[in-house]
PDB file of C-alpha atoms and ligand atoms in Angstrom:
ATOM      1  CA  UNK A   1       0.000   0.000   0.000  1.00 51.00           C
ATOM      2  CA  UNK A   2       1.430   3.929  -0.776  1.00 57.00           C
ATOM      3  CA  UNK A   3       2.065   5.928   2.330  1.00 68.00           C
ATOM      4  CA  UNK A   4       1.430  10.317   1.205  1.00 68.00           C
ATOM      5  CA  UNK A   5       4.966  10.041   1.799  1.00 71.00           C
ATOM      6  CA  UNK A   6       6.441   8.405  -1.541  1.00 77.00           C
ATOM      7  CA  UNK A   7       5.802  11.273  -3.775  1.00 78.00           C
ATOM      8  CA  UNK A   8       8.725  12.983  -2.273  1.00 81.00           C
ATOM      9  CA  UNK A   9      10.644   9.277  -1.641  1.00 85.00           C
ATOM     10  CA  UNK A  10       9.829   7.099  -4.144  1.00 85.00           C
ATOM     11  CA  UNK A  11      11.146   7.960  -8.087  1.00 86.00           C
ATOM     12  CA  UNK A  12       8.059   7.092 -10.097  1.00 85.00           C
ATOM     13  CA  UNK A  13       8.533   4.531 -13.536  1.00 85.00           C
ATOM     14  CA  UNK A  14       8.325   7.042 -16.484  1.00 86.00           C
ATOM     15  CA  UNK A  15       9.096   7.364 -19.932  1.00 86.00           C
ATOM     16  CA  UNK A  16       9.457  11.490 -19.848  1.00 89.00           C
ATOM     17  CA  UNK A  17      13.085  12.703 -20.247  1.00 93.00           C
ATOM     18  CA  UNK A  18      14.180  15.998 -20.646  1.00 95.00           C
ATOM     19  CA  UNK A  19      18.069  17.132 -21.585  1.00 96.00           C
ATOM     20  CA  UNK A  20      18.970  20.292 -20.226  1.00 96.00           C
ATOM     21  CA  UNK A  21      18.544  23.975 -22.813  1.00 97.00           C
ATOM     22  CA  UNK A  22      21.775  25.408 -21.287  1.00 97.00           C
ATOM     23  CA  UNK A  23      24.845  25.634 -22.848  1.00 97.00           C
ATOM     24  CA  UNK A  24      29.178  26.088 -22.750  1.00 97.00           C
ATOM     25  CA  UNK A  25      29.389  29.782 -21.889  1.00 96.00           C
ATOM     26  CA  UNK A  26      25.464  30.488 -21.119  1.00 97.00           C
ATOM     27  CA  UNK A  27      27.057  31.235 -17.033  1.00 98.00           C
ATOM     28  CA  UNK A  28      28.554  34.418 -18.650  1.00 98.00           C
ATOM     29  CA  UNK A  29      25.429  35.664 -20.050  1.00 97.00           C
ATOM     30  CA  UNK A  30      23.735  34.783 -16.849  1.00 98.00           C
ATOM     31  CA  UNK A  31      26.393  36.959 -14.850  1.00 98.00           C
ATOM     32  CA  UNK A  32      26.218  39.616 -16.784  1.00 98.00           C
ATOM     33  CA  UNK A  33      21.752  39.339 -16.320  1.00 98.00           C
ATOM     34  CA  UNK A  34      22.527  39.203 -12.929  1.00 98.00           C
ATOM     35  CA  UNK A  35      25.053  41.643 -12.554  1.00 98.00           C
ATOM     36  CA  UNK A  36      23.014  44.343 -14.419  1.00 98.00           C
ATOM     37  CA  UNK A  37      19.757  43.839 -12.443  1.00 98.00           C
ATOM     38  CA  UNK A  38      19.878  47.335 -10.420  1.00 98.00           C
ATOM     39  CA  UNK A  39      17.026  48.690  -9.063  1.00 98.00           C
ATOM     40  CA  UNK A  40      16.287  51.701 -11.037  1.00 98.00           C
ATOM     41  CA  UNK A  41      14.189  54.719  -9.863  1.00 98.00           C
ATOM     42  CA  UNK A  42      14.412  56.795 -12.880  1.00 98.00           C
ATOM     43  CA  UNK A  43      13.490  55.878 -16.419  1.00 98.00           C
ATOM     44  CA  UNK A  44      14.032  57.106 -19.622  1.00 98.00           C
ATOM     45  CA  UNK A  45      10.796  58.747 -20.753  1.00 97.00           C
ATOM     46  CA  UNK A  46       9.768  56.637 -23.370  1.00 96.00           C
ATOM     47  CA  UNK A  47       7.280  53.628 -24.133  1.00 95.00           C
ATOM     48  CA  UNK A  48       8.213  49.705 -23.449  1.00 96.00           C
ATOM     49  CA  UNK A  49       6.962  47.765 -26.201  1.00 98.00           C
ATOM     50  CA  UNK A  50       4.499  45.454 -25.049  1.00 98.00           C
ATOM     51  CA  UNK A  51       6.527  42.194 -26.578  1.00 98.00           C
ATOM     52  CA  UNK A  52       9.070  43.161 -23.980  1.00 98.00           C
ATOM     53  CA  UNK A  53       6.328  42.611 -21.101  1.00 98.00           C
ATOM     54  CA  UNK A  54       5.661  39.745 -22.120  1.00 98.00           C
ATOM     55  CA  UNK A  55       8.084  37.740 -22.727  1.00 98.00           C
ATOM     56  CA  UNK A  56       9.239  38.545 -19.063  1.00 98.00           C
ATOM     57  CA  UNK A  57       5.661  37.438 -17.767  1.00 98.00           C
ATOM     58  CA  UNK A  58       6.155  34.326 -19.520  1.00 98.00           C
ATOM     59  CA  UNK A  59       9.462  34.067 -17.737  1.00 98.00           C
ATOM     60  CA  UNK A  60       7.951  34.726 -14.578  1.00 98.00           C
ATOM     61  CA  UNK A  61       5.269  32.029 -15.134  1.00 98.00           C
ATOM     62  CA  UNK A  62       8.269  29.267 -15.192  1.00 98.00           C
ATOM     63  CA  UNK A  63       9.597  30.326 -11.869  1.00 98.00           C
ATOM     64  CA  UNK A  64       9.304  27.535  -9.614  1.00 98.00           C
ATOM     65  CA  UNK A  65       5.969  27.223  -7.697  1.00 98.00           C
ATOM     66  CA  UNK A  66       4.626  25.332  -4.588  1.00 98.00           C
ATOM     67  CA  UNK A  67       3.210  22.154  -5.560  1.00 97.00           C
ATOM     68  CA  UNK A  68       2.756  23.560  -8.838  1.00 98.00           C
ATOM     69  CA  UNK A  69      -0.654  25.794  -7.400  1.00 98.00           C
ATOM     70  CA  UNK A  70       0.839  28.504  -8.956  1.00 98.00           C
ATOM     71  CA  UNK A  71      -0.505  31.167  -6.502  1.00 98.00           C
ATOM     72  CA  UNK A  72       0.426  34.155  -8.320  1.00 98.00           C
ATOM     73  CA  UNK A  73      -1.003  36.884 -10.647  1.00 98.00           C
ATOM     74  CA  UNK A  74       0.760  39.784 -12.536  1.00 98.00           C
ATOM     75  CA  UNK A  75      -1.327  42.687 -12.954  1.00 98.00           C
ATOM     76  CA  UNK A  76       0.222  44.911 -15.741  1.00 98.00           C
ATOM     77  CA  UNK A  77      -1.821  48.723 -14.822  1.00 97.00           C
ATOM     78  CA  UNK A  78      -2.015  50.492 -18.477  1.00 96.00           C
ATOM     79  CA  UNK A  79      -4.885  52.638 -17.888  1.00 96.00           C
ATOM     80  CA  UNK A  80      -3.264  56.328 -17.438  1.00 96.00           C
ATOM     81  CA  UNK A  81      -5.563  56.735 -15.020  1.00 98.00           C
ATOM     82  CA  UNK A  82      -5.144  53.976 -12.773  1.00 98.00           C
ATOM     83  CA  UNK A  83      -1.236  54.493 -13.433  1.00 98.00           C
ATOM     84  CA  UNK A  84      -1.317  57.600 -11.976  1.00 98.00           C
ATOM     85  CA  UNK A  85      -3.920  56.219  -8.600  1.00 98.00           C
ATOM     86  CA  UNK A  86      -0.966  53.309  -8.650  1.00 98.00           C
ATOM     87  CA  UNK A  87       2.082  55.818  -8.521  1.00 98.00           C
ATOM     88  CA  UNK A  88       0.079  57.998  -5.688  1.00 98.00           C
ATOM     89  CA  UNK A  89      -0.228  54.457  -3.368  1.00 98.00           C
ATOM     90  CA  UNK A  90       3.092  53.915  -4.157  1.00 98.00           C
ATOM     91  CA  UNK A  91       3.902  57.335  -2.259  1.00 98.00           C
ATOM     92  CA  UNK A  92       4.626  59.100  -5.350  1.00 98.00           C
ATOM     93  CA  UNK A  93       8.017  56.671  -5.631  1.00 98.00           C
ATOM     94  CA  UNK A  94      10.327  58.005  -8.394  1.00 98.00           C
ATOM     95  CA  UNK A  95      10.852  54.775  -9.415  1.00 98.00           C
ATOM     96  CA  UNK A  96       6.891  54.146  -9.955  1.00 98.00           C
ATOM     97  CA  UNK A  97       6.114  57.527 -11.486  1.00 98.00           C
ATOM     98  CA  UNK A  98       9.303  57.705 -13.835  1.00 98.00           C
ATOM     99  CA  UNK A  99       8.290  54.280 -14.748  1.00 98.00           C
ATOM    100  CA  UNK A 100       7.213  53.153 -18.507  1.00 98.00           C
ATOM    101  CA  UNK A 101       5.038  50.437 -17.175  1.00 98.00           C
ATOM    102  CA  UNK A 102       3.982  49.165 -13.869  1.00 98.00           C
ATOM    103  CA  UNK A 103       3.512  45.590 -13.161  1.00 98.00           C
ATOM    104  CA  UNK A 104       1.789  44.689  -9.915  1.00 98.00           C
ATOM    105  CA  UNK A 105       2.670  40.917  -8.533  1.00 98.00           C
ATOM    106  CA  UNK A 106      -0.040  39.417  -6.467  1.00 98.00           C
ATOM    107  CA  UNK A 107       0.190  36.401  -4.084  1.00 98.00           C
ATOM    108  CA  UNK A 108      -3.199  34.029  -3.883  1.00 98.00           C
ATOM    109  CA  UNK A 109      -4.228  32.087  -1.334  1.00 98.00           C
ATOM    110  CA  UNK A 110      -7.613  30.620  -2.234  1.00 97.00           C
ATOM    111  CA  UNK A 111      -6.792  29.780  -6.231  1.00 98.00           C
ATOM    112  CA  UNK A 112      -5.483  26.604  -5.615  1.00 98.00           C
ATOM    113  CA  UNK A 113      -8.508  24.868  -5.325  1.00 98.00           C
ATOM    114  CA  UNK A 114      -9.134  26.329  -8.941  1.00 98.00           C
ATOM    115  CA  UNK A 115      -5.456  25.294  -9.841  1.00 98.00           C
ATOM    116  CA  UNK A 116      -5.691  21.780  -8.625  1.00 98.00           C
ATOM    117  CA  UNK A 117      -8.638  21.169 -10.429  1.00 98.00           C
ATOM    118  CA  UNK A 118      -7.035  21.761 -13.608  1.00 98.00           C
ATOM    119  CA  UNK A 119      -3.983  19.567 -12.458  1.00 98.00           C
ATOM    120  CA  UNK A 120      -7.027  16.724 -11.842  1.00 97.00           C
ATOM    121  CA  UNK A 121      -8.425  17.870 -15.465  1.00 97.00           C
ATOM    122  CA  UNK A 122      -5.160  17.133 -16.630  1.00 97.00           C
ATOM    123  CA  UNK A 123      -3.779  14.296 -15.521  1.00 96.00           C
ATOM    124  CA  UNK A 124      -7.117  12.925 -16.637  1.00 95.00           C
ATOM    125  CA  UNK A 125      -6.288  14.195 -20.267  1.00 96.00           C
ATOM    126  CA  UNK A 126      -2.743  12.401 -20.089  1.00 93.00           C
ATOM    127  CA  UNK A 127      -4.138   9.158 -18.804  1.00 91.00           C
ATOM    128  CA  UNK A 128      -1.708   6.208 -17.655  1.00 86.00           C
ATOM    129  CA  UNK A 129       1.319   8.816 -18.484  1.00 88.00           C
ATOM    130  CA  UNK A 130       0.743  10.094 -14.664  1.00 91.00           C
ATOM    131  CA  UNK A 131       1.697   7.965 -12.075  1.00 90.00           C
ATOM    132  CA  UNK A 132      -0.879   7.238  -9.862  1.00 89.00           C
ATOM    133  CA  UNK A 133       1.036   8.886  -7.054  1.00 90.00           C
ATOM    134  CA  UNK A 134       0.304  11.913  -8.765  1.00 93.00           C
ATOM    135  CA  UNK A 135      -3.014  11.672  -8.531  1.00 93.00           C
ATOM    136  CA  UNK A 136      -3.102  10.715  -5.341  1.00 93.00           C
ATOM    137  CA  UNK A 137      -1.334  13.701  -4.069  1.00 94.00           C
ATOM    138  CA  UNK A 138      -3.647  16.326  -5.936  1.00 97.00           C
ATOM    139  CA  UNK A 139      -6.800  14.524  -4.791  1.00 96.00           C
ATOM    140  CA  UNK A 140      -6.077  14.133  -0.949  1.00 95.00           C
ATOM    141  CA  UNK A 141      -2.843  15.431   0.159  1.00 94.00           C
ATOM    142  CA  UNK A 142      -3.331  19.301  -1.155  1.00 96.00           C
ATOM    143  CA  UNK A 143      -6.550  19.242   0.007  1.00 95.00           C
ATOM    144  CA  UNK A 144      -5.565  18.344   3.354  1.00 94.00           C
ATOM    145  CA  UNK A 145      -2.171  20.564   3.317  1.00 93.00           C
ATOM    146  CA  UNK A 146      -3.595  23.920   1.770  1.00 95.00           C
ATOM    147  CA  UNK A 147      -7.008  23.688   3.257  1.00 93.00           C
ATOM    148  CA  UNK A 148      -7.811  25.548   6.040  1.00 92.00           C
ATOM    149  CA  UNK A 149     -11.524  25.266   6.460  1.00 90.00           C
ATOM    150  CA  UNK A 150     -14.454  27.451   7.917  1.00 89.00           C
ATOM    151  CA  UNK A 151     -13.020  29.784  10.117  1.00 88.00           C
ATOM    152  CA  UNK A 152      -9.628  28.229  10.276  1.00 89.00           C
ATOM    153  CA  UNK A 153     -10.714  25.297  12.017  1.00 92.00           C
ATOM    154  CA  UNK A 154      -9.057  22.352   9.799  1.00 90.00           C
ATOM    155  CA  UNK A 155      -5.831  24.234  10.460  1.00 90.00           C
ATOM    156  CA  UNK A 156      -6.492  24.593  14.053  1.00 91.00           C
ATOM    157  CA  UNK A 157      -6.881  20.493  14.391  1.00 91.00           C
ATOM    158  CA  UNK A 158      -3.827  20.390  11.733  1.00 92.00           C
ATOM    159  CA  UNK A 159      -1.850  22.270  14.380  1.00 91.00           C
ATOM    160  CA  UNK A 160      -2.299  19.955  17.304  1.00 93.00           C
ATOM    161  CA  UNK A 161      -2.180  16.810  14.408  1.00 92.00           C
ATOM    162  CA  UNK A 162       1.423  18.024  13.096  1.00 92.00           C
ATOM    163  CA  UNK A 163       2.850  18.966  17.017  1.00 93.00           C
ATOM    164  CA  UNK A 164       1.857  15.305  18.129  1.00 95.00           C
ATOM    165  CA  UNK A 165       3.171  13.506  15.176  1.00 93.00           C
ATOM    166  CA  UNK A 166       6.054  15.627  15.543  1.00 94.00           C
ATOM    167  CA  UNK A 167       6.894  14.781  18.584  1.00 96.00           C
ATOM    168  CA  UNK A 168       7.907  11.277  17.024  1.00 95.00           C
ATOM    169  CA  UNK A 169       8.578  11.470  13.117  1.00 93.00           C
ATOM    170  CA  UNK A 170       9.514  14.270  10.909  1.00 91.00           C
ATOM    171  CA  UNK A 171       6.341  16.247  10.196  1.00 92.00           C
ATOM    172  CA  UNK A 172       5.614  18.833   7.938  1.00 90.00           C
ATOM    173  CA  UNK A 173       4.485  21.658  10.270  1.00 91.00           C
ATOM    174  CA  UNK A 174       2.304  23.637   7.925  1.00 84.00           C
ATOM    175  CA  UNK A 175       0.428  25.294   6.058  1.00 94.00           C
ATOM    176  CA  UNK A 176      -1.989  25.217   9.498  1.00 93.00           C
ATOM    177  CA  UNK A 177      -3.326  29.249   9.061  1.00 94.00           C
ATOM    178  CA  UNK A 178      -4.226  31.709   7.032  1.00 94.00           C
ATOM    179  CA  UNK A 179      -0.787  33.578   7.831  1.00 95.00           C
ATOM    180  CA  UNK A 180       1.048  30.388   6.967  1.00 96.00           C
ATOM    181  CA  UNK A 181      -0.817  30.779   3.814  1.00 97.00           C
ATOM    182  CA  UNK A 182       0.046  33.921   2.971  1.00 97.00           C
ATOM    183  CA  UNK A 183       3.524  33.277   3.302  1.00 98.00           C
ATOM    184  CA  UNK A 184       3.310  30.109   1.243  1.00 98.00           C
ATOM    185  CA  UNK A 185       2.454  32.413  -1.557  1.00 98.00           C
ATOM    186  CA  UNK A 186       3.896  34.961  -1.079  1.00 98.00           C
ATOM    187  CA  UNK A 187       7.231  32.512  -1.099  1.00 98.00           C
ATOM    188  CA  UNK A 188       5.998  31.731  -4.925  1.00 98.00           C
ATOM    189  CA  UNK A 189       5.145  34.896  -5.992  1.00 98.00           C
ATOM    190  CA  UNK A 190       8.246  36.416  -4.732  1.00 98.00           C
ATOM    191  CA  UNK A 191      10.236  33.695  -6.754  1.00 98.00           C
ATOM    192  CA  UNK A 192       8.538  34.380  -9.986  1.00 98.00           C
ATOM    193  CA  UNK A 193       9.000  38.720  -9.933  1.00 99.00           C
ATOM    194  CA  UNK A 194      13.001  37.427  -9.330  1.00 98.00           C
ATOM    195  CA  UNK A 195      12.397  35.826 -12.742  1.00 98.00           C
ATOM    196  CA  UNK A 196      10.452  38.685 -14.129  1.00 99.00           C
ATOM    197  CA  UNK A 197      13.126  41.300 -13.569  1.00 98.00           C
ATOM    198  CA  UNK A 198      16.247  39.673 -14.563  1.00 98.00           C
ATOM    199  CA  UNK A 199      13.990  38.848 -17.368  1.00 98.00           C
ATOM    200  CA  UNK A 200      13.401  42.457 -18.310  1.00 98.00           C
ATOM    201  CA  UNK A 201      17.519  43.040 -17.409  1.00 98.00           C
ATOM    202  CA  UNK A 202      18.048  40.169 -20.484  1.00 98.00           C
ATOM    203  CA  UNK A 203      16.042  41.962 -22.662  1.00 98.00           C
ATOM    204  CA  UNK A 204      17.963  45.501 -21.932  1.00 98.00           C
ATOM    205  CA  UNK A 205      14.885  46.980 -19.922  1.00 98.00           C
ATOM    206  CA  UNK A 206      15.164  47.792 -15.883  1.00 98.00           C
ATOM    207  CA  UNK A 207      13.064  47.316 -13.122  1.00 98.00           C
ATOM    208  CA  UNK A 208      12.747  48.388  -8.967  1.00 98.00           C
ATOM    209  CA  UNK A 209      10.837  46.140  -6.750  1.00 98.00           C
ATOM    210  CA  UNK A 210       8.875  47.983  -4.633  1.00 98.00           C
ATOM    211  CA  UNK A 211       6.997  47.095  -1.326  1.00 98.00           C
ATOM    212  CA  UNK A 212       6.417  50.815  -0.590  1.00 98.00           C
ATOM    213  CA  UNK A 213       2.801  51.139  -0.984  1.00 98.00           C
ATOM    214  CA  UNK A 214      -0.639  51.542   0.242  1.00 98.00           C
ATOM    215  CA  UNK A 215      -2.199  47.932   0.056  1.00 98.00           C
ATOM    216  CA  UNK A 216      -5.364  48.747   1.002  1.00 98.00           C
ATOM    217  CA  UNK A 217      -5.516  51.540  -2.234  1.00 98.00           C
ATOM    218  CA  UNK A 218      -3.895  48.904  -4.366  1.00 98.00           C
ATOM    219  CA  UNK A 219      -5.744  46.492  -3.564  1.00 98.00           C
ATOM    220  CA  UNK A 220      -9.081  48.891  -4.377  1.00 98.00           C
ATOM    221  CA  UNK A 221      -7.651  50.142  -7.570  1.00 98.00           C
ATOM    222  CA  UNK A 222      -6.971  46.615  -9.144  1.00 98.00           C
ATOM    223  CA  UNK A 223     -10.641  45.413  -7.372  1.00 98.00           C
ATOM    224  CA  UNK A 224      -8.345  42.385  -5.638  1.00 98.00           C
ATOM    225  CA  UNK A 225     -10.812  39.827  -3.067  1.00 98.00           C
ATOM    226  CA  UNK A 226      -9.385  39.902   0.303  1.00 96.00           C
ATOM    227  CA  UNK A 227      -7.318  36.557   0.112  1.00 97.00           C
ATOM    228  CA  UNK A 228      -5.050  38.564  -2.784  1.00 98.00           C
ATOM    229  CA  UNK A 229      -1.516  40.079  -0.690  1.00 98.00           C
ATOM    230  CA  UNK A 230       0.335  42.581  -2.930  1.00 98.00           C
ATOM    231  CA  UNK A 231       3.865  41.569  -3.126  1.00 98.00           C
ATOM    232  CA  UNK A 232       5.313  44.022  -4.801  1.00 98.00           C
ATOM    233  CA  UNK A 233       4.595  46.862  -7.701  1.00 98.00           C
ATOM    234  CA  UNK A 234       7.552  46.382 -10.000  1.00 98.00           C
ATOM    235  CA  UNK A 235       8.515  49.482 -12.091  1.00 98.00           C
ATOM    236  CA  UNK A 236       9.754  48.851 -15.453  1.00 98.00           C
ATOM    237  CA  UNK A 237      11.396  50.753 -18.185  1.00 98.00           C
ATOM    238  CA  UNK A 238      14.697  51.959 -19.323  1.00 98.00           C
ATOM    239  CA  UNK A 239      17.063  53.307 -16.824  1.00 98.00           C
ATOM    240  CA  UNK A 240      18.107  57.063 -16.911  1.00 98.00           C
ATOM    241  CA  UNK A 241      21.230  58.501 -16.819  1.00 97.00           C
ATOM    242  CA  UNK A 242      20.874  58.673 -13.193  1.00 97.00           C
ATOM    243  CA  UNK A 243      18.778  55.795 -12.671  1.00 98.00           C
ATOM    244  CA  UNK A 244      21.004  53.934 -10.398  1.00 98.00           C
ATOM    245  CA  UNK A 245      21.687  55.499  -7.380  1.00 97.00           C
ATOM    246  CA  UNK A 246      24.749  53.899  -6.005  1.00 98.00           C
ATOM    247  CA  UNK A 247      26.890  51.314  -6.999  1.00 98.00           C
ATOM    248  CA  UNK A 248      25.724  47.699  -5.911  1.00 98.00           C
ATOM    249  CA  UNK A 249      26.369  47.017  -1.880  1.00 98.00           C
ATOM    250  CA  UNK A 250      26.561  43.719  -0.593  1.00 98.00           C
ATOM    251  CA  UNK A 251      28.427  42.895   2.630  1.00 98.00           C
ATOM    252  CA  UNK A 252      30.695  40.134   3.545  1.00 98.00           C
ATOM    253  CA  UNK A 253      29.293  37.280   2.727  1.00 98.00           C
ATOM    254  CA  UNK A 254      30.411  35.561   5.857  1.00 98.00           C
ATOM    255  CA  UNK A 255      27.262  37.252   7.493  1.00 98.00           C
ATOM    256  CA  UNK A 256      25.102  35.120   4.721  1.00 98.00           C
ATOM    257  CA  UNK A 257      26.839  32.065   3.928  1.00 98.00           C
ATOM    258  CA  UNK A 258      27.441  29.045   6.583  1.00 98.00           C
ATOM    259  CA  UNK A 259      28.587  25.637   6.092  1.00 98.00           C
ATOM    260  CA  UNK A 260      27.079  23.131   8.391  1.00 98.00           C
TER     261      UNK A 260
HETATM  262  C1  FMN B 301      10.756  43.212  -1.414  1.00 90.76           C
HETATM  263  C2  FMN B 301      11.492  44.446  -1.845  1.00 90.76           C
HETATM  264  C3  FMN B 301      10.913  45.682  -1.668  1.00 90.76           C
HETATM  265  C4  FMN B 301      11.548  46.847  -2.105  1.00 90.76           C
HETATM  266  N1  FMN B 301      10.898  48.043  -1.989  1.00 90.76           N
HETATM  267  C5  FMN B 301      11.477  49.141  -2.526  1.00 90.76           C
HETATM  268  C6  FMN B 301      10.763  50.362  -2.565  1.00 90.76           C
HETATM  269  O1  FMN B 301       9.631  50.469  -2.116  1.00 90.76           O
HETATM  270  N2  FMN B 301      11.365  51.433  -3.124  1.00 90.76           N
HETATM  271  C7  FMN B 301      12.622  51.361  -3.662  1.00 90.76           C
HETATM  272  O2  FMN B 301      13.108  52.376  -4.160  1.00 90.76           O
HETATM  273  N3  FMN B 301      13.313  50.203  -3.648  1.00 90.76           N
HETATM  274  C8  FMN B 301      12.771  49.094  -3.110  1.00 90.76           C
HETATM  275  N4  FMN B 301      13.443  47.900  -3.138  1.00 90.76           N
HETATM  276  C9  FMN B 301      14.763  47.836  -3.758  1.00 90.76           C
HETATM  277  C10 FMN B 301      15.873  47.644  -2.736  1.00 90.76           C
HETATM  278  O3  FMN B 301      16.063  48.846  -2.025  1.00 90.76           O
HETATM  279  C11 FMN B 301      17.130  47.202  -3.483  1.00 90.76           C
HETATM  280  O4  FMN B 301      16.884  45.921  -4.019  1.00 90.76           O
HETATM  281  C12 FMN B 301      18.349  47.148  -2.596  1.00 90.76           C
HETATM  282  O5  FMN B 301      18.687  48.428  -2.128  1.00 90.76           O
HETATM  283  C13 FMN B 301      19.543  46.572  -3.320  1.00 90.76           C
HETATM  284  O6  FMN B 301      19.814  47.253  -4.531  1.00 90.76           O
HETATM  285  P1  FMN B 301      19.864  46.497  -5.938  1.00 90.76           P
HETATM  286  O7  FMN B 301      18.479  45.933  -6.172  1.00 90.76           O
HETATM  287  O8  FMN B 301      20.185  47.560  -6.954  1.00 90.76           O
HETATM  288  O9  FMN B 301      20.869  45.422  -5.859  1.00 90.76           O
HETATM  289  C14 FMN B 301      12.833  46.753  -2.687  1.00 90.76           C
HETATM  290  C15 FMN B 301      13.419  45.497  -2.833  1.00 90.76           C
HETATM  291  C16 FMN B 301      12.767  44.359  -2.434  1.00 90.76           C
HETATM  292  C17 FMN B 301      13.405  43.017  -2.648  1.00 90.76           C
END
């Protein structure tokens, strides 16, 4: 009989196989993306062309995502109007209203339902290509993880379930709230706008994260339901002259970087 535990221990029988698209040489390209990815808070006053957007979106959609729920929404704001209600919740941030486009990531935590469905719909569509593991794990195990029920009250019994079992095997300790699942998406989200700008920084365009903003008037202007958590407006465009502020600062890396 399975235990929920083999689709993370046991490696499935399929015939899928997949080579690698990277190449000799494709680390120097990706230092120089990485390398170049400033955040800029003053653009060059002119349009972005919209193939530019979104071929980064794409990008952003192939970050890596919690149990493939894909949790996350990009809300490109084009309307001059609502651009200029966007810059004002964004405290009038140079690096919003200088921008040529402003992209607004959003973190969900009651689409997965919607999401698994569609992993159900497909795994149907592919037949005896998915191991029945698979299955298994979209049709009990999410439900049980990402569920929270009425009032918080599956996570409440998940929190006492997870401490006890705990206390003798290791347990996964969560998603048990609505805070842990607003950090499980945000986690996502957060991991696909990393994709999105160095994907505008390939394409020559710049970006600046920002999390300097008025959620509540974001939230309004883009008419988001209350499970939606901004995670950041991202301001796009091409840098100014004096669109970087400072060269890069990191500190030692000792103060980041432990071996165990
Ligand atoms: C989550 C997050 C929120 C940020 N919010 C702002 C912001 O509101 N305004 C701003 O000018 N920069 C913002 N930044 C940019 C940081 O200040 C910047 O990444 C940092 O100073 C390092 O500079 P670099 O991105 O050029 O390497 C934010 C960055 C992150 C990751």
């Amino acid at each position: 009989m399975s235990k929920s535990s083999d689709i993370l221990t046991k490696i499935p029988k399929i015939k899928h196989r997949e080579e690698t698209l990277v190449q000799s040489g494709d680390d120097i390209s990706f230092d120089r993306v990485i390398r170049s990815r400033r955040s800029v808070r003053s653009y060059k006053d002119e349009a972005m062309p919209q193939s530019v957007m979104n071929k980064a979106l794409d990008w952003a959609l192939l970050a890596p995502t919690s149990s493939n729920l894909q949790c996350w929404e990009f809300h490109q704001v084009k309307s001059q109007d609502k651009k200029a209600l966007l810059v004002k919740a964004c405290l009038g941030q140079s690096a919003a209203r200088t921008a040529s486009a402003l992209v607004v990531a959003v973190a969900r935590t009651k689409t997965w339902p919607k999401i698994n469905k569609l992993m159900l719909e497909e795994f149907e569509k592919q037949g005896d290509k998915v191991p029945s593991i698979a299955k298994t794990y979209y049709e009990k195990i999410v439900p049980f993880f990402y569920g929270q029920g009425f009032l918080g009250i599956k996570g409440f019994f998940k929190r006492i379930m997870f401490f006890i079992r705990g206390l003798f095997s290791p347990t996964p300790r969560g998603p048990k709230s609505k805070a842990d699942m607003r950090v499980w998406s945000v986690k996502t989200t957060a991991l696909a706008c990393e994709n999105f700008m160095l994907g505008m920084t390939a394409q020559g365009y710049d970006t600046c994260p920002m999390e300097g903003f008025d959620e509540v008037r974001v939230k309004k202007l883009l008419n988001l339901p209350n499970d939606a958590e901004v995670v950041m407006v991202i301001g796009c465009g091409k840098r100014a002259e004096n669109g970087v502020y400072a060269a890069q600062l990191r500190f030692d890396k000792k103060l980041f970087l432990f071996d165990h």
